[in-house]
C-alpha positions as MATLAB code, in Angstrom:
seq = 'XXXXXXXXXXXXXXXXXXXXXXXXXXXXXXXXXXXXXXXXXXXXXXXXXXXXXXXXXXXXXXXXXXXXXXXXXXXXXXXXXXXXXXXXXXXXXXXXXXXXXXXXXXXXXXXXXXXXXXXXXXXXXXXXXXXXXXXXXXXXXXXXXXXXXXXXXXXXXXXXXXXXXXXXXXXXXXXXXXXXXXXXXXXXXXXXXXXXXXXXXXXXXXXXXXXXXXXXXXXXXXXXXXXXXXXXXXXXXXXXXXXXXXXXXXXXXXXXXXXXXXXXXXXXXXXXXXXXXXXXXXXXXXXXXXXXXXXXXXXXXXXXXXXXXXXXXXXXXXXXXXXXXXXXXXXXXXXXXXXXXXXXXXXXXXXXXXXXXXXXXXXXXXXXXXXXXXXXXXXXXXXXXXXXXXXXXXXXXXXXXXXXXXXXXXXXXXXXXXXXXXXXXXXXXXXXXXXXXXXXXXXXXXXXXXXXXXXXXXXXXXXXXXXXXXXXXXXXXXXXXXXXXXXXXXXXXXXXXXXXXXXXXXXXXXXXXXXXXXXXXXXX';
ca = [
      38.088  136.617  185.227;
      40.359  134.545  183.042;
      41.272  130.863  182.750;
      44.692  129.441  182.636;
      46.020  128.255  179.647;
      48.853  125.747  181.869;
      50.142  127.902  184.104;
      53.727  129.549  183.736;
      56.291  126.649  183.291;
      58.320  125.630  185.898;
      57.371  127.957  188.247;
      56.329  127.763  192.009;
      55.516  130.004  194.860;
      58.439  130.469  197.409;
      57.560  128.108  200.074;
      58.245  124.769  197.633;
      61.203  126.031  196.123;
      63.426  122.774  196.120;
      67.212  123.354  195.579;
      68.684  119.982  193.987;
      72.795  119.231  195.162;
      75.243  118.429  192.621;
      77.190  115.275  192.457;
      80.354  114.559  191.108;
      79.602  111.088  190.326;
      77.820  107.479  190.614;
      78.586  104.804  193.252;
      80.444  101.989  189.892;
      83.199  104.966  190.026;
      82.245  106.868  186.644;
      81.618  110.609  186.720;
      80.279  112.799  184.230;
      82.444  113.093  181.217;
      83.334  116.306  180.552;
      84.069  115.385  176.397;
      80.857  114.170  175.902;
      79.280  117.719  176.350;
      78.537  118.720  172.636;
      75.276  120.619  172.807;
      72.200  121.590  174.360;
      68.539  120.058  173.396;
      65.593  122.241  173.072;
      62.865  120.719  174.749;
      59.284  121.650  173.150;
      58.484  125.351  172.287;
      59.468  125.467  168.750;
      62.109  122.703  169.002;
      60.276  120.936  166.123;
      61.022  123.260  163.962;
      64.365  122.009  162.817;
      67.752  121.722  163.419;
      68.342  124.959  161.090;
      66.726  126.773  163.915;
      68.190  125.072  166.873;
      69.694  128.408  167.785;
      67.061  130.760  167.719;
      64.254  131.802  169.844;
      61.212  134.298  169.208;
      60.017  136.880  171.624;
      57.646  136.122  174.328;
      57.952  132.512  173.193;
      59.650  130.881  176.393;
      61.656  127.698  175.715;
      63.394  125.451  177.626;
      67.082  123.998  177.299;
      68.200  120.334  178.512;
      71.344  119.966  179.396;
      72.838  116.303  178.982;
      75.609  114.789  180.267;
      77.188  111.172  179.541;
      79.591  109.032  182.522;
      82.877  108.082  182.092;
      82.603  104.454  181.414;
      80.401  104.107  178.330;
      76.955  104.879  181.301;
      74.032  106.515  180.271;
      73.162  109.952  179.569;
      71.301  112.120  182.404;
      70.416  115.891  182.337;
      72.169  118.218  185.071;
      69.860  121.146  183.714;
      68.437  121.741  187.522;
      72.351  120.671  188.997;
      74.550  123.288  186.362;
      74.712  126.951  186.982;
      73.007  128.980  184.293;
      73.964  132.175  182.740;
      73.182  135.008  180.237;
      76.100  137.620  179.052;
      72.564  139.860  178.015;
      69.761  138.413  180.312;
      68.245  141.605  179.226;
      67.603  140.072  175.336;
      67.432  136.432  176.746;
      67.507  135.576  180.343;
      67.766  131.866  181.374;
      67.048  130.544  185.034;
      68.126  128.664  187.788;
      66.247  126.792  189.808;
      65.126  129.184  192.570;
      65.750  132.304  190.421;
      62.404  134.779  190.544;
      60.581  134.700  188.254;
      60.829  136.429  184.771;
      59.135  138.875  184.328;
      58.002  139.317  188.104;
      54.864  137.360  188.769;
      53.270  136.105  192.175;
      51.068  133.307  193.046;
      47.374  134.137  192.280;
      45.926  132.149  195.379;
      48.654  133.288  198.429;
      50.079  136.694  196.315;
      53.854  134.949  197.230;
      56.242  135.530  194.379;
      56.507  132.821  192.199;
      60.167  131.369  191.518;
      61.764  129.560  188.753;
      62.088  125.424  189.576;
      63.843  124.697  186.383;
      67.760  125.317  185.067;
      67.515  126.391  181.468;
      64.225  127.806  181.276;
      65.181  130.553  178.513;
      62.861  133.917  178.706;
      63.489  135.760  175.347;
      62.443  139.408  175.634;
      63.794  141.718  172.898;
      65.557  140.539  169.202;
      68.872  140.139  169.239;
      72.124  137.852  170.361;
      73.161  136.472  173.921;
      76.110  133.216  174.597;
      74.010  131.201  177.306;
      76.360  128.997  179.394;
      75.913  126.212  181.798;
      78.251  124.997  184.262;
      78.273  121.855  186.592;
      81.704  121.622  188.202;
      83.427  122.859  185.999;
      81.791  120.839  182.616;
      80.717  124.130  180.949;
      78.840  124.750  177.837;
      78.346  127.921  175.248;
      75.991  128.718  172.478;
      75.055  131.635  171.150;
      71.162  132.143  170.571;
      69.728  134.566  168.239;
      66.195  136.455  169.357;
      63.811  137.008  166.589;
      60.491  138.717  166.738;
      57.779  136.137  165.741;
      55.068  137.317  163.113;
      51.532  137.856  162.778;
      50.508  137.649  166.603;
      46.785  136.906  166.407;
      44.058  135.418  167.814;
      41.750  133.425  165.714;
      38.387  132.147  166.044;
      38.110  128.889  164.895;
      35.316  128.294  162.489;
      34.636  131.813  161.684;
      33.456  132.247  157.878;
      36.084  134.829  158.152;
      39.192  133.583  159.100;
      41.209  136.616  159.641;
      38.575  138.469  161.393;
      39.103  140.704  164.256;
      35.526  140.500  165.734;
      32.760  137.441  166.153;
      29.615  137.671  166.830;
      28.155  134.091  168.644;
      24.582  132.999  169.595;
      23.025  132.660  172.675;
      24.054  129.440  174.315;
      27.002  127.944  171.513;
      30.714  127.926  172.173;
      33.757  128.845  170.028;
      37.664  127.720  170.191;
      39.843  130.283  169.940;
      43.722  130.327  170.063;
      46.679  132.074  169.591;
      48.737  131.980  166.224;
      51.370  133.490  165.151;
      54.467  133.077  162.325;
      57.942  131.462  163.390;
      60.416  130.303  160.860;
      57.769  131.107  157.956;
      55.375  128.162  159.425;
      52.572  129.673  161.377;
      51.506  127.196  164.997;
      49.718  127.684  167.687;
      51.607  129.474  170.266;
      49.245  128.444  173.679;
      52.377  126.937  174.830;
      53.499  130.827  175.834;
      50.449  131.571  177.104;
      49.752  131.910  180.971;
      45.841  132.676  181.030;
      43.433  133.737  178.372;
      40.696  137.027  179.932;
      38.503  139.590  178.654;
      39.198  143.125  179.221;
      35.904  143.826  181.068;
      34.497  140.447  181.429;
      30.820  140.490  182.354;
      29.743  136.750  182.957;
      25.971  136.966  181.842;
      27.437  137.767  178.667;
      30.153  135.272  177.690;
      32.774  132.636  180.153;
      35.499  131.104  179.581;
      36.122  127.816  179.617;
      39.024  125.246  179.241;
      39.449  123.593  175.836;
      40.449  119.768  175.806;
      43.284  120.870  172.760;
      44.018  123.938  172.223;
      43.162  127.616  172.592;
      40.515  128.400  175.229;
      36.605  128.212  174.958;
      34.249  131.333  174.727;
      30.692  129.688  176.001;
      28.283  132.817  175.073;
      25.179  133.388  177.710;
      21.610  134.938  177.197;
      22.469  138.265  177.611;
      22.847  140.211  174.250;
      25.716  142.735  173.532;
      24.803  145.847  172.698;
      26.608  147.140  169.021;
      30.267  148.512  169.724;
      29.705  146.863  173.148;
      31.524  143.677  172.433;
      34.195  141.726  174.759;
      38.100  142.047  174.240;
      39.390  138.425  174.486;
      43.192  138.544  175.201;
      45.838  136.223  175.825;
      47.922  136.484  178.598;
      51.807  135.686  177.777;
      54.389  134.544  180.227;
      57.282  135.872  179.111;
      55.772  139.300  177.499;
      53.697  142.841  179.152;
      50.264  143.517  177.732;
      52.235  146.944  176.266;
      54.501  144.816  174.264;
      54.226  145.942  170.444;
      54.029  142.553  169.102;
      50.715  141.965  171.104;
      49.038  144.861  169.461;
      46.610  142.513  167.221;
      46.506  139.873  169.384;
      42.826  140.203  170.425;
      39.388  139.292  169.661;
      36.111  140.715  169.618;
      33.018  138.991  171.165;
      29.673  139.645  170.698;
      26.514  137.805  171.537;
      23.433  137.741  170.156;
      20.266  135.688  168.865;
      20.870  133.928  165.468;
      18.469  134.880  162.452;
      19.097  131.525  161.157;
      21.437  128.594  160.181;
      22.671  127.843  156.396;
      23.968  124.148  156.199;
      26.646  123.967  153.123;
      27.545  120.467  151.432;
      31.162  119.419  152.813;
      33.278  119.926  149.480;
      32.783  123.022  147.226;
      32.221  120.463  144.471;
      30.029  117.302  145.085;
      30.881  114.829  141.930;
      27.676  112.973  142.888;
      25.249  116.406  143.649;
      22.558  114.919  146.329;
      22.755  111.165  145.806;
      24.443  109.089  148.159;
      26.365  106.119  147.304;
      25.630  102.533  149.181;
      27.380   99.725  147.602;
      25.551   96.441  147.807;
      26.664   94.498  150.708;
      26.771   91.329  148.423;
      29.757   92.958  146.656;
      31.688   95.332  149.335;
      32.693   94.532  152.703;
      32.638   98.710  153.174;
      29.521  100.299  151.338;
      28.801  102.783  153.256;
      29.263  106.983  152.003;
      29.013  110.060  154.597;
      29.353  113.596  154.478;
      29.687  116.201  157.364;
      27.861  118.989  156.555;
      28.978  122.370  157.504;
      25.669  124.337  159.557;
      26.827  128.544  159.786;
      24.886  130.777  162.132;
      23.242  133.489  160.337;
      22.463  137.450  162.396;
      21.678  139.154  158.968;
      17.962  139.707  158.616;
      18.407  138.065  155.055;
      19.973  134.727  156.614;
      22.634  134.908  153.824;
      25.728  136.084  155.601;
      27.860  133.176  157.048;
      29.294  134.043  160.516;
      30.230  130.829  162.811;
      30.826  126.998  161.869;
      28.645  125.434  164.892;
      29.137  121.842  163.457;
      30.611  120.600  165.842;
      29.213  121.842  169.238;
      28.986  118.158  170.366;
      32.770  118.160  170.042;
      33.238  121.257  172.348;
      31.152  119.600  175.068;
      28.840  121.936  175.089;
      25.632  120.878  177.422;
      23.656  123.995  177.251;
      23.469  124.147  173.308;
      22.349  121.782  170.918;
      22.803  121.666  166.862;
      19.929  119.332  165.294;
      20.295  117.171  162.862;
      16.594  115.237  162.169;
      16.586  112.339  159.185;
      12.660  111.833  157.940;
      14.177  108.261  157.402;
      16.627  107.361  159.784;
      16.469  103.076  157.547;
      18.215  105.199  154.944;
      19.954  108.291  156.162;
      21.551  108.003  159.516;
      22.193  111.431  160.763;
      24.908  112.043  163.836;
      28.073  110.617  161.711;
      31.263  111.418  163.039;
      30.366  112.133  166.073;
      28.999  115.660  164.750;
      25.394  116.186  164.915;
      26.159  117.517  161.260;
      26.749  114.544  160.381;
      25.145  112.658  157.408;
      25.615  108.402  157.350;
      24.258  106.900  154.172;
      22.703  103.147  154.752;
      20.606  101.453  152.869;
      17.860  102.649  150.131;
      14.844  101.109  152.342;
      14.349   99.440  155.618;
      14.844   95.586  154.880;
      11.170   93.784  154.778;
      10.908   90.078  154.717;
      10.564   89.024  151.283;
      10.711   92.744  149.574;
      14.048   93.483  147.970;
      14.808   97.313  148.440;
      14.824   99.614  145.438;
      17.820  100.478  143.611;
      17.239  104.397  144.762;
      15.547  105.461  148.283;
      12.814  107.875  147.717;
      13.851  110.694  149.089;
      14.617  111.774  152.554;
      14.454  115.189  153.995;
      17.669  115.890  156.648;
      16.344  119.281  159.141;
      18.508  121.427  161.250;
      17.923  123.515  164.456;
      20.121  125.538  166.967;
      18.693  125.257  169.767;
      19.181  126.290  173.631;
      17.124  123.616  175.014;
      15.636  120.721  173.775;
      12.749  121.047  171.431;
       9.237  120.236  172.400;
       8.917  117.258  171.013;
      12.383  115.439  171.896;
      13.374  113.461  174.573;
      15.190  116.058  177.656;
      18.875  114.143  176.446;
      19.530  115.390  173.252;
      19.485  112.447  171.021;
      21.315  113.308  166.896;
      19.910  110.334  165.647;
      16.389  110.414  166.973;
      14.020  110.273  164.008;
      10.654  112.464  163.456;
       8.310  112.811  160.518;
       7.372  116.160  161.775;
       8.865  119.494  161.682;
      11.788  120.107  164.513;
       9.717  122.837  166.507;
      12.582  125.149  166.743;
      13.334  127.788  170.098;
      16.364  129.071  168.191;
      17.814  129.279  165.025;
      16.707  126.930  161.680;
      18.006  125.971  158.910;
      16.201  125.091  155.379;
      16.099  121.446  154.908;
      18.239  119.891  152.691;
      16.612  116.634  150.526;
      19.250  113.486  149.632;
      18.823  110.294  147.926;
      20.773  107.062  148.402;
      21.446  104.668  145.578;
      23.244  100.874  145.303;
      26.250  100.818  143.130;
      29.298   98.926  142.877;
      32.740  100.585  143.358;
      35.028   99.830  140.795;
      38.047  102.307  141.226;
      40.038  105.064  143.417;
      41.451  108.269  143.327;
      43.796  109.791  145.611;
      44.177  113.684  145.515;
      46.481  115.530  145.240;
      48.326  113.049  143.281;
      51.651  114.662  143.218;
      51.886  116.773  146.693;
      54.387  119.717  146.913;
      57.141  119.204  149.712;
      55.255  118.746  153.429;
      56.989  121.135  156.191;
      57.129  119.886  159.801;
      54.378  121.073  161.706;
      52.282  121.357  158.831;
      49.472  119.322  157.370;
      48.271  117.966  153.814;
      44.726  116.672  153.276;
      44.395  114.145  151.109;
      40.784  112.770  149.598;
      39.975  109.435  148.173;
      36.747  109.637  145.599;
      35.493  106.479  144.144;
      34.164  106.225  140.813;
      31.564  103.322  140.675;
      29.980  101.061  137.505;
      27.790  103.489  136.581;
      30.000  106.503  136.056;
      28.960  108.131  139.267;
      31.420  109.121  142.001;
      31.460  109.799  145.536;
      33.658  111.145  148.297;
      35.424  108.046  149.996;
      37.686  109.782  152.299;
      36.148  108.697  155.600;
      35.961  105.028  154.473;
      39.600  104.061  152.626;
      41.769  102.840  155.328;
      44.547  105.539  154.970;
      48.398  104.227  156.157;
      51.478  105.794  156.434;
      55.113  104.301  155.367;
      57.007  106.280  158.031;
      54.563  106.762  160.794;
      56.564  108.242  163.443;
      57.469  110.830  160.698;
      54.162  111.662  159.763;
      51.060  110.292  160.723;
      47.467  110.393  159.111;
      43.839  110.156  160.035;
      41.455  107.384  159.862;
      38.166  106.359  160.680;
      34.342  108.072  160.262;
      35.303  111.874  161.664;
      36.458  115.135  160.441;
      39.776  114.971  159.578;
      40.327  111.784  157.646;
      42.818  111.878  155.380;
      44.804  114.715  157.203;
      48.579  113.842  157.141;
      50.380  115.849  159.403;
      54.602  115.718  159.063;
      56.195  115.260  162.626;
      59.482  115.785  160.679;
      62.274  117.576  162.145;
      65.923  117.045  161.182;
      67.007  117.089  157.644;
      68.857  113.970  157.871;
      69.620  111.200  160.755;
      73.176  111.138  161.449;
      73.715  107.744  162.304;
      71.542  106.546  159.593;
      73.184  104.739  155.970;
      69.906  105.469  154.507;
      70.171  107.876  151.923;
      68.750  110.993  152.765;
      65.902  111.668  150.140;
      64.739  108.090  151.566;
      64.535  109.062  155.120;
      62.465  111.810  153.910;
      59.762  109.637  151.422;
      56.438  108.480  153.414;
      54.064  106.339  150.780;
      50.586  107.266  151.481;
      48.296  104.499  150.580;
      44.415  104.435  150.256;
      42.790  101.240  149.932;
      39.316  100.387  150.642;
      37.763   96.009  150.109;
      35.511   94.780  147.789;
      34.146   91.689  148.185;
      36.271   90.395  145.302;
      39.311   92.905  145.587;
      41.154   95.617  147.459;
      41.045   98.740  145.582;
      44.403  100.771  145.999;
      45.956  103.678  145.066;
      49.088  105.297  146.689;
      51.029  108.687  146.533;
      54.130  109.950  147.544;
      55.363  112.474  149.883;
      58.377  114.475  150.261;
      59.128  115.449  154.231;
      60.890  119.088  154.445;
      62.365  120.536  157.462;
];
């Protein structure tokens, strides 16, 4: 079986072919205007790579070309890509439709067997490196380029969260699910590549071992089963491309192997390699902050070794994959002082208070301390509710039917915040496409810090040029750069200041807003 990753763009089976008429004008009296042709527009595919690229394509990476005409008259612009007559002077290095073309490759409809044809001008199908001069035509308003084929790099398909991120073979537990996606290197800058892919399927699929499943981003979703895979018995994943055979060279490493089988146990690692506050959380008294409140999302690794010491796959966030028929633990022994469940990951830590609030008893400065349990688990445990609940609290053990972790003990303390930091401080040059994580740490009165990234309020200066994360959840802090050209034509701006986003951090105190801000440099 397999599960679509789209379907194959701007196709359709025979019997909905639509063939659109040309016109040679508007009812006002314009027409198109033949001077105003001056190029073509890339429409997604790679297109945000830059306009240093704009005339080269990648193998098996289908892309699709607009074709835009002004009117006479000063009148809009409108795109005649399904109106103008397409054409390739070496469709056999890059072949471009026309709307009712077959298509390319060959492919029929999966549900009637009917060949499936092309319903869009301009669709470009690049299938070996080299050069081709594509051309439209409407009535005589004709346009060439000349597009270069390159081979992209790297083809792969990762798992996401493995400990091993170049690995070639995962192993999952019984009842968890993994995202997995295509990759692959184009202009330097490796992206996912599901836009070229028509349906992701194992080689022998066997479902009482592993589905598949559609992922609400990216990639596909393996959901592994209670049936164990025997050793050298694992499942070839494989992604299917549109525009490329299985026996094309460049697909060689562009697998995955699954196995299933029970987890030994879970290890749960601290979220940063280097905690500046080791196991105290920080809770600034709400007399003094308006935001006094520190998290941390804990990373929770399956375990198959008999020794539970090799890391194999991050199941954090199995809440986040939708995943019904698993569940990922997290119990707080004091659920007054540690709230566990933050960021919508069960993983999740929430520090908020140092005691439940009794009339007339003023809480200690530091909780005692409280005791945060883990357990994979393919149904609820005894003693829970049948609806998994994150933030249900127990005093007793988590009576496990799966894997378990070692508990992990954390304290909470009051402070007061008095500064923070913003790291890196001077970033290197952000590419489009590509992402810089930034992390605010806040030193308090006592000396002590603690990771603030979740709760600064992070803005960007140029937010349709790059955008960045806010709020309690993975990811905070993440800037990605949506930049594309190197410079904006009809801008007066100089360039280097089209290209600056100011990244601020800030965060309120009762008395004052804490700030700090960095710059970046956008790079095609």
């Amino acid at each position: 079986m397999g599960i679509k990753q789209g379907g194959i763009v701007g196709l359709v089976a025979a019997s909905v072919v639509v063939m659109l008429a040309g016109c040679s004008g508007v009812g006002d009296g314009s027409a198109p205007d033949p001077n105003s042709v001056k190029d073509f527009d890339k429409i997604g595919g790679t297109s945000l790579l830059g306009t240093d690229k704009r005339y080269t394509v990648y193998t098996c990476l289908p892309e699709t070309l607009q074709y835009g005409i002004s009117y006479t008259n000063g009148g809009g612009r409108e795109n005649f890509s399904n109106r103008a007559k397409w054409t390739s002077n070496r469709p056999d290095i890059l072949y471009v439709s026309n709307v009712g073309d077959l298509a390319v490759p060959a492919a029929n409809d999966p549900e009637t067997g009917k060949p499936l044809y092309f319903q869009v001008g301009g669709r470009l199908v690049p299938l070996q490196a080299g050069e081709a001069e594509i051309t439209a035509d409407f009535y005589g308003i004709k346009l060439t380029k000349t597009y270069k084929v390159e081979n992209p790099e790297g083809l792969r398909v990762q798992a996401v969260g493995a400990f091993k991120p170049d690995t070639k073979s995962v192993k999952l537990a019984h009842s968890t699910v993994m995202n997995a996606l295509l990759s692959g290197k184009v202009n330097g800058t490796e992206i996912d590549l599901g836009f070229a892919i028509d349906k992701w399927a194992f080689d022998t699929p066997d479902e009482t071992v592993a589905k598949l499943e559609a992922a609400s981003v990216v990639g596909v979703n393996v959901r592994a089963l209670e049936k164990t895979t025997a050793a050298g018995a694992e499942m070839r994943l494989r992604p299917l491309l549109q525009a490329c055979p299985q026996s094309n060279a460049l697909l060689s490493k562009a697998y995955l192997d699954v196995g299933v089988a029970a987890a030994t146990g879970l290890i749960v690692d601290r979220e940063f390699d280097t905690m500046p506050n080791g196991n105290v959380l920080a809770v600034v008294d709400p007399t003094k902050s308006k935001t006094g409140l520190s998290s941390e999302l804990l990373r929770v690794w399956t375990t198959f070794d008999a020794a539970r010491t090799e890391r194999e796959l991050d199941v954090s966030s199995l809440s986040i994959l939708n995943s019904p028929q698993s569940f990922l633990y997290a119990k707080s022994s004091n659920t007054d002082v540690i709230l566990p469940g933050a960021g919508a990951r069960p993983s999740g830590i929430l520090a908020v208070n140092t005691a439940k609030a009794e009339t007339g008893v003023t809480p200690p400065e530091t909780s005692a301390p409280v005791t945060i349990d883990f357990c994979l688990s393919a149904a609820p445990p005894p003693d829970d509710p049948a609806t998994p609940d994150v933030n249900e609290s127990t005093t007793a053990p988590i009576t496990c039917r799966a894997a378990q972790a070692d508990p992990l003990t954390f304290y909470v303390k009051k402070k007061t915040l008095q500064s923070i930091d913003v790291t890196p401080t001077s970033p290197a040059a952000l590419v489009a496409l590509l992402s810089l994580q930034f992390r605010a740490t806040g030193t308090y009165t006592d000396g002590s810090q603690q990771d603030l990234t979740r709760h600064v309020n992070w803005t960007s200066s140029q937010p349709l040029k790059a955008t960045i994360v806010n709020g309690v959840i993975a990811g905070a802090g993440l800037l990605r750069s949506l930049y594309v050209d190197n410079v904006d034509e009809n801008s007066t701006t100089p360039e280097l200041e089209q290209r600056t986003v100011k990244v601020t951090a800030d965060i309120d105190t009762a008395t004052v807003t804490k700030t700090r801000e960095v710059t970046v440099i956008l790079d095609k």
